[in-house]
């Protein structure tokens, strides 16, 4: 556990404080609740809800979700296993779609879909239209033999049919496993194999920077050795000719009875309504694979009950979503942010969201601002890497557009530097919008540390743990650290949308999250991030404690990239580190040991980088490759990435006497 030592750092003290306007505070959803409950201050409210978290999450479940049958017990906590809303029956697709389509929101727009090609019209999809399509696709999946508990892989771009596919799975109790469409065939293959999916849903292709690109061929490649896959359903999106395998591949529009592909306008004849499957609260809703410390992606399991409650509640409290807001979360549905805050959270609230298909800079850097202006987006949520990209492009882009509809902003995925925070507030937010810097993870399902609209902000800080959570920063001995000192982010109590398990790997679940403090305080969740608190209790996130990279906000394990490199026939061994980058946060730098007899030729470097891209996808592309003869290792053979990184960046390497090969450190080049 030497890697997880608490670090004491001299902190730059942030002195700027940004107070919310009186108007924002007084009208906020959270303030209405505080008034009802008689809380005098935010601090008191956060503390009380932490102490009474079980009661709090029971009340939130009653407020934000409809249940088919009530729970017998709010929480059963046998660390490290939590069961929430025990005995209750519910379905998140019912909460997200059916109840709105049957009620007052039936003609309200659920999604404003903005296709990437500028000549294709924006499509407004109402809750009743969404209901119709989900109903049809749910029936379609059933007709293919998909039953409750079956896994369905979804490998699709940002189009409304992706939401339909996820919701249709949820409706019939199938477990979706969304795989980011930027992953290669290899990444898709390992995820299908692990999940043993019965069906894969994909598209012929997608639009990227104005060009239609194929996607279906990746699925064909990824399913060459996957006996579980019985059908591949293909949405015609890009008009690309793709081979269809007889007896296995089916067009989505044919399966659901549409005459034309992607027809969101006309209504085909009604089909019988399918009731949402009554699910046990603890029944699995989805698996989402994410990177951990080893090369193998881990399948994080989330459940229906928790997902009926926390994405909606946190969205309503943190982003203050009201009936007439236009919400835009720019995340891809391939990541947890898309699951919680493009699909389940906003839909459960009956909100209207933007769904944009393409790149932020196509046809130019004005695209996002144009979408905000045209659709009067009021609450906007994106990643620091995007903000830094716009900073680089220049303030003339936001200045060209009318962004006055924006009233609240947010960020997620990695620490936001104070300069980027200030720029975001100034040029997106007209110097008036508060910024909700939300800290959370694939594992947590919803925001855990975040401001509320009533919170005075410090740039670069996600402020405090949210109501209903008990988050702290511990040193190695499970003592809360003193102000200014760094330590591990932990949670002392469970919450409804926490991960329940790793798919088929229960031991890893115990080890990665619960083992560190087990002997001292069993039931302490280790998040895997380092953080500090200042004298006022404001959190600052310092980054991961484990060997996980954050490239443009995407979580990639060093080990995954190393394995991809080693899978090249000329590579003997590899060590991968992250190098700080102005726009992406980090970029990947690889130190490669070639097999004996292989020449370290310069033209081999791009070959290896491309090899990684073909194995893992473009997100894992190594920016720089170096050839070395050896890399520093412990006596047990573990690559010391920390030492490599320090040497490569010109920082002190510390005591390396315990290494098996201390001389290898000298040979690591400086990479500036
Ligand atoms: C890791 C989780 C949660 C959605 C997107 C990423 C980092 C996340 C912040 C933030 C600093 C952040 C952490 C965390 N992270 N939000 N506001 N400030 N760091 O989900 O891929 O599961 O990654 O992202 O390191 O552990 P993920």
XYZ file of C-alpha atoms and ligand atoms in Angstrom:
699
model
C 0.000 0.000 0.000
C 3.055 2.233 -0.217
C 1.530 3.900 -3.285
C -1.383 5.177 -1.238
C 0.517 7.143 1.370
C -1.152 10.361 2.331
C 0.648 13.256 0.752
C 1.192 16.547 2.428
C 1.284 19.327 -0.047
C 1.713 23.044 0.186
C -1.546 24.290 -1.165
C -2.195 27.249 -3.305
C -4.959 28.938 -1.338
C -7.895 29.932 -3.479
C -9.187 33.213 -2.160
C -11.760 34.101 -4.809
C -15.302 33.295 -3.760
C -18.237 33.402 -6.149
C -21.528 33.869 -4.370
C -24.739 32.730 -6.045
C -27.306 35.414 -6.808
C -30.189 35.852 -4.401
C -32.567 34.988 -7.178
C -30.866 31.668 -7.890
C -30.766 30.776 -4.207
C -34.346 31.719 -3.410
C -35.864 29.945 -6.399
C -33.734 26.832 -6.302
C -35.243 23.386 -5.866
C -32.949 22.662 -2.959
C -33.999 25.846 -1.145
C -37.679 24.902 -1.443
C -36.867 21.640 0.272
C -34.771 23.325 2.949
C -37.569 25.760 3.724
C -40.088 22.947 3.973
C -37.811 21.171 6.414
C -36.843 24.274 8.360
C -33.105 24.186 7.670
C -31.421 27.509 8.346
C -28.148 26.915 6.512
C -26.633 24.796 3.805
C -24.021 23.453 6.194
C -26.677 22.318 8.643
C -28.670 20.675 5.853
C -25.659 18.838 4.419
C -24.695 17.599 7.872
C -28.204 16.493 8.869
C -28.843 14.587 5.635
C -25.509 12.835 6.013
C -26.355 11.743 9.519
C -29.871 10.669 8.566
C -28.959 9.302 5.173
C -31.330 6.343 5.299
C -34.284 8.550 6.081
C -33.129 11.035 3.463
C -32.874 8.465 0.666
C -36.273 7.065 1.614
C -37.823 10.501 1.228
C -36.023 11.113 -2.074
C -37.238 7.746 -3.387
C -40.803 8.721 -2.561
C -40.417 12.137 -4.139
C -38.648 11.277 -7.358
C -39.880 7.817 -8.350
C -43.065 5.820 -8.750
C -42.976 2.320 -7.324
C -45.131 -0.633 -8.339
C -44.795 -2.037 -4.829
C -43.336 -0.360 -1.728
C -40.187 -1.464 0.073
C -40.196 -3.423 3.277
C -36.865 -1.956 4.366
C -35.037 1.101 3.057
C -31.530 -0.299 3.402
C -29.945 -3.605 4.215
C -26.230 -2.962 4.739
C -23.958 -5.927 5.174
C -20.649 -4.350 4.217
C -19.558 -4.348 1.480
C -22.974 -5.320 0.132
C -25.839 -2.861 0.161
C -29.436 -3.526 -0.823
C -31.665 -0.482 -1.150
C -35.460 -0.329 -1.129
C -35.567 -3.982 -0.220
C -38.631 -5.793 -1.516
C -39.846 -2.905 -3.671
C -40.839 -3.331 -7.302
C -40.097 -0.691 -9.905
C -38.791 -0.131 -13.413
C -36.596 2.764 -14.410
C -37.967 2.810 -17.983
C -41.444 3.238 -16.537
C -40.194 6.170 -14.475
C -38.277 7.634 -17.401
C -40.888 7.308 -20.120
C -44.201 5.527 -19.485
C -45.454 7.671 -16.637
C -44.790 10.892 -18.557
C -46.265 9.578 -21.816
C -49.432 8.573 -19.992
C -49.679 11.858 -18.122
C -49.372 15.605 -18.460
C -45.992 15.497 -20.201
C -47.097 13.384 -23.147
C -46.593 16.211 -25.654
C -43.538 17.609 -23.917
C -40.256 17.228 -25.794
C -37.931 14.659 -24.242
C -35.083 15.038 -26.732
C -34.108 17.701 -29.194
C -31.908 15.694 -31.520
C -29.339 17.725 -33.451
C -27.742 15.663 -36.244
C -24.157 16.475 -37.086
C -24.689 17.233 -40.800
C -25.780 20.858 -40.925
C -28.268 20.162 -43.697
C -30.246 17.650 -41.644
C -33.105 19.081 -39.594
C -33.291 19.040 -35.817
C -35.842 16.501 -34.599
C -38.029 17.054 -31.545
C -39.050 13.840 -29.864
C -41.946 14.009 -27.431
C -42.425 11.692 -24.488
C -45.297 9.949 -26.252
C -43.177 9.425 -29.370
C -40.340 8.093 -27.267
C -42.812 5.819 -25.524
C -44.025 4.483 -28.859
C -40.514 3.685 -30.080
C -39.391 2.128 -26.793
C -42.546 0.050 -26.758
C -41.904 -1.166 -30.305
C -38.269 -1.987 -29.720
C -39.034 -3.708 -26.412
C -41.519 -5.895 -28.300
C -38.909 -6.397 -31.013
C -36.304 -7.579 -28.520
C -38.845 -9.940 -26.995
C -39.607 -11.356 -30.425
C -35.903 -12.155 -30.737
C -36.126 -14.159 -27.549
C -34.543 -11.631 -25.198
C -35.843 -12.186 -21.671
C -35.311 -10.631 -18.255
C -31.672 -10.925 -17.194
C -30.277 -11.367 -20.725
C -27.459 -9.034 -21.724
C -27.696 -6.782 -24.773
C -24.635 -4.918 -26.041
C -25.305 -1.479 -27.476
C -22.589 -0.080 -29.750
C -24.014 3.105 -31.149
C -23.329 6.785 -31.736
C -25.238 9.671 -30.146
C -28.602 9.263 -31.809
C -32.073 8.914 -30.276
C -32.258 5.235 -31.223
C -29.476 4.630 -28.683
C -31.724 5.959 -25.920
C -34.556 3.804 -27.291
C -32.350 0.714 -27.196
C -31.282 1.292 -23.593
C -34.806 2.051 -22.414
C -36.262 -0.928 -24.289
C -33.817 -3.221 -22.503
C -34.716 -1.685 -19.159
C -38.412 -2.010 -19.919
C -38.263 -5.778 -20.409
C -35.644 -6.324 -17.709
C -32.749 -7.085 -20.040
C -29.356 -5.778 -18.905
C -27.740 -3.331 -21.292
C -24.031 -3.070 -21.789
C -23.283 0.078 -23.735
C -19.897 0.076 -25.418
C -18.538 3.474 -26.473
C -18.668 3.649 -30.272
C -15.129 5.047 -30.261
C -13.808 1.679 -29.076
C -12.326 -0.636 -31.672
C -13.590 -4.088 -32.592
C -11.184 -5.531 -30.014
C -12.644 -3.469 -27.183
C -16.150 -4.436 -28.242
C -15.205 -8.088 -28.539
C -13.847 -8.411 -24.999
C -16.956 -6.702 -23.608
C -19.338 -8.955 -25.556
C -17.394 -12.032 -24.476
C -17.426 -11.022 -20.820
C -21.121 -10.110 -20.792
C -22.160 -13.036 -23.039
C -24.636 -10.812 -24.813
C -27.497 -12.355 -26.727
C -28.062 -9.370 -28.996
C -25.871 -6.526 -30.239
C -27.529 -3.283 -31.342
C -25.520 -1.059 -33.667
C -25.776 1.262 -36.674
C -24.592 1.003 -40.257
C -22.396 3.983 -39.498
C -22.319 7.486 -38.066
C -21.388 11.006 -39.051
C -18.092 12.441 -37.905
C -16.811 15.786 -39.096
C -19.206 15.743 -42.014
C -18.346 12.289 -43.254
C -20.389 9.112 -42.932
C -18.149 6.468 -41.359
C -18.939 2.751 -41.057
C -19.569 1.104 -37.676
C -21.209 -2.242 -38.453
C -18.000 -3.838 -39.826
C -16.499 -3.498 -36.318
C -19.395 -5.539 -34.970
C -18.820 -8.244 -37.573
C -15.169 -8.389 -36.572
C -16.026 -8.346 -32.871
C -18.531 -11.207 -33.138
C -16.402 -13.750 -34.969
C -15.851 -15.743 -31.762
C -18.872 -14.860 -29.632
C -21.254 -17.833 -29.589
C -23.687 -16.048 -27.261
C -24.695 -13.512 -29.927
C -27.853 -14.642 -31.706
C -28.847 -11.427 -33.435
C -27.390 -8.093 -34.475
C -29.923 -5.292 -34.854
C -28.773 -2.509 -37.182
C -30.102 1.034 -37.207
C -29.724 2.667 -40.609
C -28.227 6.008 -39.760
C -25.516 6.951 -42.231
C -26.837 5.335 -45.414
C -23.757 3.162 -45.753
C -23.939 -0.181 -47.507
C -23.023 -2.801 -44.955
C -23.003 -6.574 -45.251
C -25.878 -8.208 -43.368
C -25.400 -11.743 -42.143
C -28.364 -13.854 -43.128
C -30.412 -15.197 -40.274
C -28.510 -13.080 -37.729
C -28.655 -9.436 -38.748
C -31.888 -7.477 -38.746
C -32.711 -3.890 -39.654
C -34.037 -1.984 -36.686
C -36.727 -0.187 -38.686
C -38.050 -3.475 -40.028
C -38.069 -5.020 -36.584
C -40.151 -2.193 -35.151
C -42.463 -1.734 -38.136
C -41.245 1.591 -39.569
C -41.475 2.054 -43.318
C -38.442 4.330 -43.458
C -35.296 4.206 -41.321
C -34.960 6.905 -38.659
C -38.498 8.126 -39.184
C -39.413 10.122 -36.097
C -42.281 11.944 -37.705
C -44.951 9.577 -38.967
C -46.692 7.114 -36.728
C -47.002 3.576 -37.946
C -50.139 1.692 -36.859
C -50.269 1.142 -33.109
C -48.954 -2.036 -31.640
C -50.164 -3.455 -28.330
C -48.701 -1.653 -25.333
C -46.191 -3.645 -23.376
C -46.240 -3.110 -19.631
C -42.849 -2.412 -18.085
C -41.538 -5.511 -16.353
C -41.924 -5.142 -12.572
C -38.310 -5.387 -11.430
C -36.992 -5.992 -7.971
C -35.139 -2.840 -6.854
C -31.941 -4.828 -6.748
C -32.348 -6.362 -10.222
C -29.542 -5.376 -12.557
C -30.221 -2.518 -14.960
C -26.889 -2.333 -16.749
C -23.259 -3.271 -16.882
C -20.788 -0.579 -17.862
C -17.175 -1.491 -18.403
C -14.556 0.865 -17.054
C -10.819 0.815 -16.561
C -9.212 -0.309 -13.361
C -5.679 -0.971 -12.268
C -5.289 -4.157 -14.266
C -5.568 -4.428 -18.013
C -8.957 -6.143 -17.997
C -11.896 -3.736 -18.057
C -14.263 -4.289 -15.173
C -18.001 -4.587 -15.618
C -19.632 -2.272 -13.116
C -23.162 -3.416 -12.239
C -25.955 -0.960 -11.473
C -29.548 -1.658 -10.420
C -33.073 -0.433 -11.198
C -34.027 0.872 -7.749
C -31.051 3.173 -7.275
C -31.323 4.436 -10.828
C -34.968 5.395 -10.305
C -33.844 7.804 -7.594
C -30.393 9.370 -7.532
C -29.725 10.515 -11.128
C -33.035 12.415 -11.114
C -32.676 13.737 -7.582
C -29.084 14.932 -7.994
C -29.948 16.547 -11.326
C -32.880 18.359 -9.749
C -30.824 19.546 -6.789
C -27.433 20.302 -8.305
C -28.528 21.596 -11.710
C -31.828 22.870 -10.400
C -33.762 21.406 -13.341
C -37.301 22.793 -13.566
C -40.151 22.068 -15.917
C -39.155 24.554 -18.629
C -35.385 24.111 -18.576
C -33.498 22.934 -21.649
C -30.736 20.659 -20.386
C -27.647 19.745 -22.331
C -25.139 17.224 -21.059
C -22.577 16.826 -23.828
C -21.278 13.424 -22.686
C -21.476 10.396 -24.940
C -23.889 7.688 -23.797
C -20.956 5.291 -23.914
C -19.827 6.662 -20.545
C -21.531 6.790 -17.160
C -22.240 10.511 -17.542
C -24.371 9.691 -20.566
C -26.176 6.892 -18.728
C -27.059 8.990 -15.689
C -27.420 12.487 -17.116
C -28.369 12.071 -20.785
C -30.722 9.134 -20.306
C -32.037 8.204 -16.862
C -31.791 11.400 -14.785
C -33.349 13.899 -17.197
C -35.995 11.474 -18.425
C -37.037 10.496 -14.903
C -37.499 14.218 -14.204
C -39.549 14.632 -17.389
C -37.026 17.184 -18.627
C -36.131 18.291 -22.161
C -32.573 17.474 -23.246
C -30.378 18.190 -26.222
C -28.862 15.179 -27.933
C -26.099 16.174 -30.340
C -24.610 13.631 -32.657
C -21.205 14.986 -33.537
C -18.014 16.888 -32.885
C -17.913 20.164 -30.967
C -15.850 21.821 -33.702
C -17.749 20.786 -36.804
C -18.128 22.624 -39.113
C -16.329 25.128 -36.847
C -15.810 26.034 -33.178
C -19.157 27.805 -33.148
C -21.220 24.631 -33.392
C -21.981 24.118 -29.695
C -22.698 27.816 -29.185
C -25.045 27.776 -32.152
C -26.924 24.837 -30.632
C -27.203 26.701 -27.321
C -28.486 29.828 -29.067
C -30.956 28.094 -31.372
C -32.458 25.908 -28.697
C -32.221 28.321 -25.769
C -30.282 25.849 -23.670
C -30.563 26.914 -20.043
C -28.341 24.448 -18.192
C -25.155 23.122 -19.737
C -22.793 20.378 -18.556
C -19.499 19.383 -20.157
C -15.895 18.295 -19.484
C -12.856 20.475 -18.664
C -11.069 19.162 -21.755
C -13.773 20.685 -23.975
C -13.536 23.982 -22.131
C -9.764 24.059 -22.590
C -10.212 23.307 -26.287
C -12.515 26.321 -26.628
C -10.104 28.469 -24.619
C -7.456 27.612 -27.151
C -9.769 28.272 -30.082
C -10.441 31.724 -28.670
C -13.149 33.762 -27.028
C -14.326 35.101 -30.392
C -16.353 31.905 -30.836
C -18.641 32.212 -27.811
C -18.839 35.965 -28.401
C -20.452 35.437 -31.797
C -23.548 33.858 -30.269
C -26.340 34.815 -27.933
C -25.791 32.611 -24.902
C -28.061 34.577 -22.582
C -30.413 31.607 -22.140
C -27.764 29.869 -20.002
C -28.387 30.122 -16.271
C -26.228 27.355 -14.808
C -23.092 25.516 -15.966
C -21.322 22.328 -14.951
C -18.214 20.228 -15.472
C -17.139 16.650 -14.857
C -14.487 14.062 -15.542
C -11.253 15.533 -14.259
C -10.091 18.451 -12.159
C -10.841 21.801 -13.757
C -8.014 24.302 -13.460
C -9.061 27.651 -11.977
C -8.156 29.535 -15.213
C -10.432 27.292 -17.255
C -13.144 27.662 -14.606
C -12.955 31.452 -14.810
C -12.919 31.382 -18.616
C -15.943 29.073 -18.686
C -17.870 31.346 -16.359
C -16.923 34.424 -18.340
C -17.423 33.307 -21.911
C -20.107 30.639 -21.619
C -21.716 32.106 -18.563
C -21.633 35.827 -19.307
C -19.827 36.298 -15.982
C -22.964 35.415 -14.101
C -23.484 31.630 -14.211
C -22.445 29.510 -11.267
C -20.415 26.413 -12.140
C -21.317 23.041 -10.701
C -18.040 21.074 -10.641
C -19.365 17.573 -9.997
C -17.070 14.817 -8.745
C -18.230 11.243 -9.239
C -17.389 7.944 -10.954
C -18.767 5.104 -13.047
C -19.023 3.251 -9.750
C -21.108 5.888 -7.985
C -23.866 6.330 -10.585
C -24.477 9.935 -9.528
C -22.674 13.046 -8.272
C -21.141 12.649 -4.805
C -19.150 15.819 -4.238
C -20.672 18.890 -5.814
C -21.873 22.404 -5.209
C -25.578 23.187 -5.060
C -26.994 26.348 -6.616
C -26.907 27.876 -3.131
C -23.202 27.173 -2.538
C -20.545 29.924 -2.619
C -17.936 28.638 -5.077
C -14.171 28.529 -5.215
C -12.740 28.017 -8.715
C -11.387 24.503 -9.177
C -13.227 23.015 -6.222
C -16.233 20.674 -6.327
C -16.915 22.088 -2.859
C -18.615 19.607 -0.470
C -20.146 16.133 -0.269
C -23.776 16.233 -1.386
C -26.771 15.770 0.921
C -27.222 12.122 1.875
C -23.520 11.271 1.645
C -20.763 10.812 4.177
C -17.596 11.454 2.252
C -14.265 12.291 3.802
C -10.541 12.242 3.149
C -8.592 9.653 5.113
C -4.933 9.115 5.709
C -3.516 5.591 5.728
C -4.810 4.894 9.230
C -8.342 5.986 8.464
C -7.971 9.328 10.233
C -9.598 12.286 8.516
C -6.764 14.485 7.245
C -6.230 17.971 8.566
C -6.895 21.022 6.375
C -4.332 21.345 3.642
C -3.228 17.716 3.784
C -3.971 15.188 1.111
C -5.414 11.711 1.445
C -7.862 9.217 -0.006
C -11.463 10.076 -0.826
C -13.674 7.617 1.002
C -17.331 7.100 1.692
C -18.392 5.931 5.122
C -21.947 5.018 4.134
C -23.660 3.413 1.135
C -25.996 5.225 -1.282
C -28.775 3.969 -3.591
C -26.949 4.102 -6.941
C -23.627 2.714 -5.814
C -22.190 -0.151 -7.822
C -23.353 -3.542 -6.605
C -20.612 -5.738 -8.019
C -18.179 -6.405 -10.821
C -19.743 -8.643 -13.363
C -18.499 -12.143 -12.602
C -15.596 -10.965 -10.494
C -16.760 -10.638 -6.886
C -13.259 -10.778 -5.447
C -12.073 -7.805 -7.353
C -15.026 -5.814 -6.071
C -13.993 -6.507 -2.482
C -10.353 -5.882 -3.115
C -10.484 -2.679 -5.139
C -12.979 -0.703 -3.104
C -13.283 -2.181 0.359
C -10.032 -3.858 1.405
C -7.875 -0.789 2.175
C -9.558 0.179 5.442
C -11.303 -3.117 6.187
C -9.278 -3.902 9.299
C -9.798 -0.472 10.771
C -13.240 0.495 9.529
C -15.087 -2.186 7.565
C -17.527 -0.765 5.042
C -15.333 2.169 4.026
C -15.494 2.705 0.253
C -12.173 3.712 -1.311
C -12.877 5.835 -4.380
C -9.379 5.728 -5.813
C -8.803 9.497 -5.873
C -6.537 11.732 -3.830
C -7.924 14.982 -2.523
C -7.385 17.780 -0.030
C -9.721 19.948 1.997
C -9.013 23.575 2.790
C -9.733 25.295 6.107
C -13.329 25.960 5.045
C -13.887 22.321 4.132
C -13.724 22.817 0.340
C -12.474 19.737 -1.494
C -9.835 19.825 -4.226
C -9.355 16.682 -6.302
C -5.733 15.821 -7.002
C -6.157 12.803 -9.234
C -6.112 9.037 -9.143
C -4.134 7.029 -6.598
C -4.064 4.016 -8.863
C -2.539 3.545 -12.274
C -5.377 5.022 -14.231
C -5.005 7.739 -16.839
C -7.467 10.502 -17.601
C -7.116 11.428 -21.244
C -9.628 14.073 -22.296
C -11.687 12.918 -19.323
C -11.706 9.301 -20.521
C -10.605 6.719 -18.046
C -7.909 4.434 -19.444
C -5.729 2.113 -17.422
C -1.992 2.211 -17.974
C -2.025 -1.582 -17.949
C -4.554 -1.722 -20.774
C -2.339 0.354 -23.071
C 0.726 -1.649 -22.025
C -1.034 -4.916 -22.862
C -2.022 -3.528 -26.238
C 1.611 -2.596 -26.935
C 2.887 -5.967 -25.829
C 0.414 -7.642 -28.166
C 2.531 -6.289 -31.052
C 4.975 -8.976 -32.258
C 8.012 -6.676 -31.954
C 7.379 -5.544 -28.379
C 8.765 -7.335 -25.346
C 7.564 -5.025 -22.608
C 6.037 -1.597 -22.158
C 5.420 1.021 -19.490
C 2.889 3.765 -19.969
C 2.567 7.071 -18.147
C 0.448 10.197 -18.472
C 2.110 13.485 -19.382
C 0.300 16.689 -18.392
C -1.333 18.335 -21.408
C -2.891 21.757 -21.774
C -6.056 20.587 -23.516
C -6.477 16.901 -22.807
C -5.366 16.986 -19.172
C -3.046 14.077 -19.849
C -1.642 12.418 -22.946
C -0.229 8.912 -23.161
C 3.539 8.403 -23.295
C 4.863 4.882 -23.841
C 8.274 3.458 -22.980
C 8.785 0.347 -25.046
C 11.317 -2.441 -24.722
C 11.680 -4.178 -28.081
C 12.267 -7.877 -28.532
C 15.883 -8.929 -28.958
C 17.026 -8.377 -32.496
C 14.427 -5.727 -33.329
C 15.941 -2.402 -34.433
C 14.651 0.642 -32.491
C 13.851 2.460 -35.729
C 11.969 5.765 -35.630
C 9.414 4.617 -38.158
C 8.376 1.821 -35.825
C 7.005 4.377 -33.350
C 3.888 5.390 -35.337
C 3.336 1.741 -36.191
C 3.118 0.893 -32.499
C 0.899 3.886 -31.745
C -1.471 2.834 -34.524
C -1.419 -0.704 -33.241
C -2.696 0.521 -29.872
C -5.398 2.503 -31.619
C -6.557 -0.546 -33.525
C -6.652 -2.663 -30.374
C -8.280 -0.164 -28.001
C -9.646 2.668 -30.134
C -8.623 6.284 -30.745
C -8.996 7.364 -27.092
C -5.972 5.279 -26.128
C -3.619 6.503 -28.857
C -0.091 7.038 -27.443
C 1.089 10.531 -28.299
C 4.780 9.707 -27.874
C 6.678 6.426 -27.991
C 10.234 5.975 -26.623
C 12.457 2.949 -26.920
C 14.354 1.932 -23.768
C 16.384 -1.089 -22.742
C 14.809 -1.486 -19.349
C 12.215 0.095 -17.066
C 12.417 0.453 -13.258
C 10.780 -2.418 -11.389
C 10.239 -3.578 -7.854
C 11.864 -6.804 -6.745
C 8.536 -8.518 -7.298
C 8.576 -7.320 -10.902
C 5.992 -4.545 -10.726
C 6.744 -1.695 -13.114
C 7.290 1.509 -11.132
C 5.331 3.937 -13.265
C 5.558 6.574 -10.542
C 9.356 6.555 -10.776
C 9.333 6.570 -14.586
C 6.954 9.480 -14.583
C 8.983 11.509 -12.097
C 12.193 10.970 -14.064
C 10.555 11.653 -17.441
C 9.009 14.888 -16.193
C 12.162 16.019 -14.462
C 10.788 15.684 -10.928
C 12.601 14.132 -7.938
C 12.362 10.340 -8.140
C 12.684 9.809 -4.393
C 14.277 6.788 -2.782
C 14.827 4.119 -5.423
C 17.223 1.910 -3.520
C 14.625 -0.821 -3.147
C 14.241 -1.222 -6.896
C 15.496 -4.380 -8.552
C 17.255 -2.290 -11.233
C 17.887 1.260 -9.983
C 20.280 1.944 -12.889
C 17.353 1.740 -15.333
C 16.077 5.055 -13.990
C 19.006 6.954 -15.495
C 18.131 5.727 -18.965
C 14.595 7.159 -18.845
C 14.675 10.259 -21.040
C 13.310 13.650 -20.102
C 10.198 14.111 -22.230
C 9.410 17.838 -22.109
C -12.838 9.518 -12.206
C -14.030 8.696 -12.602
C -18.068 10.602 -13.393
C -18.222 10.855 -14.759
C -17.055 10.917 -15.644
C -15.888 10.076 -15.319
C -12.269 11.786 -12.149
C -14.572 12.810 -12.216
C -14.170 14.810 -11.481
C -14.149 16.166 -11.018
C -11.846 15.916 -10.612
C -12.956 14.092 -11.476
C -11.864 11.124 -10.854
C -12.785 9.931 -10.769
N -13.236 12.850 -11.948
N -15.133 13.992 -11.942
N -15.247 16.932 -11.003
N -12.955 16.668 -10.600
N -11.806 14.644 -11.041
O -16.230 8.807 -14.851
O -14.635 7.398 -16.125
O -15.647 6.570 -13.960
O -13.919 8.379 -13.963
O -12.858 10.742 -12.929
O -10.537 10.724 -10.947
O -12.306 8.884 -9.961
P -15.121 7.705 -14.746
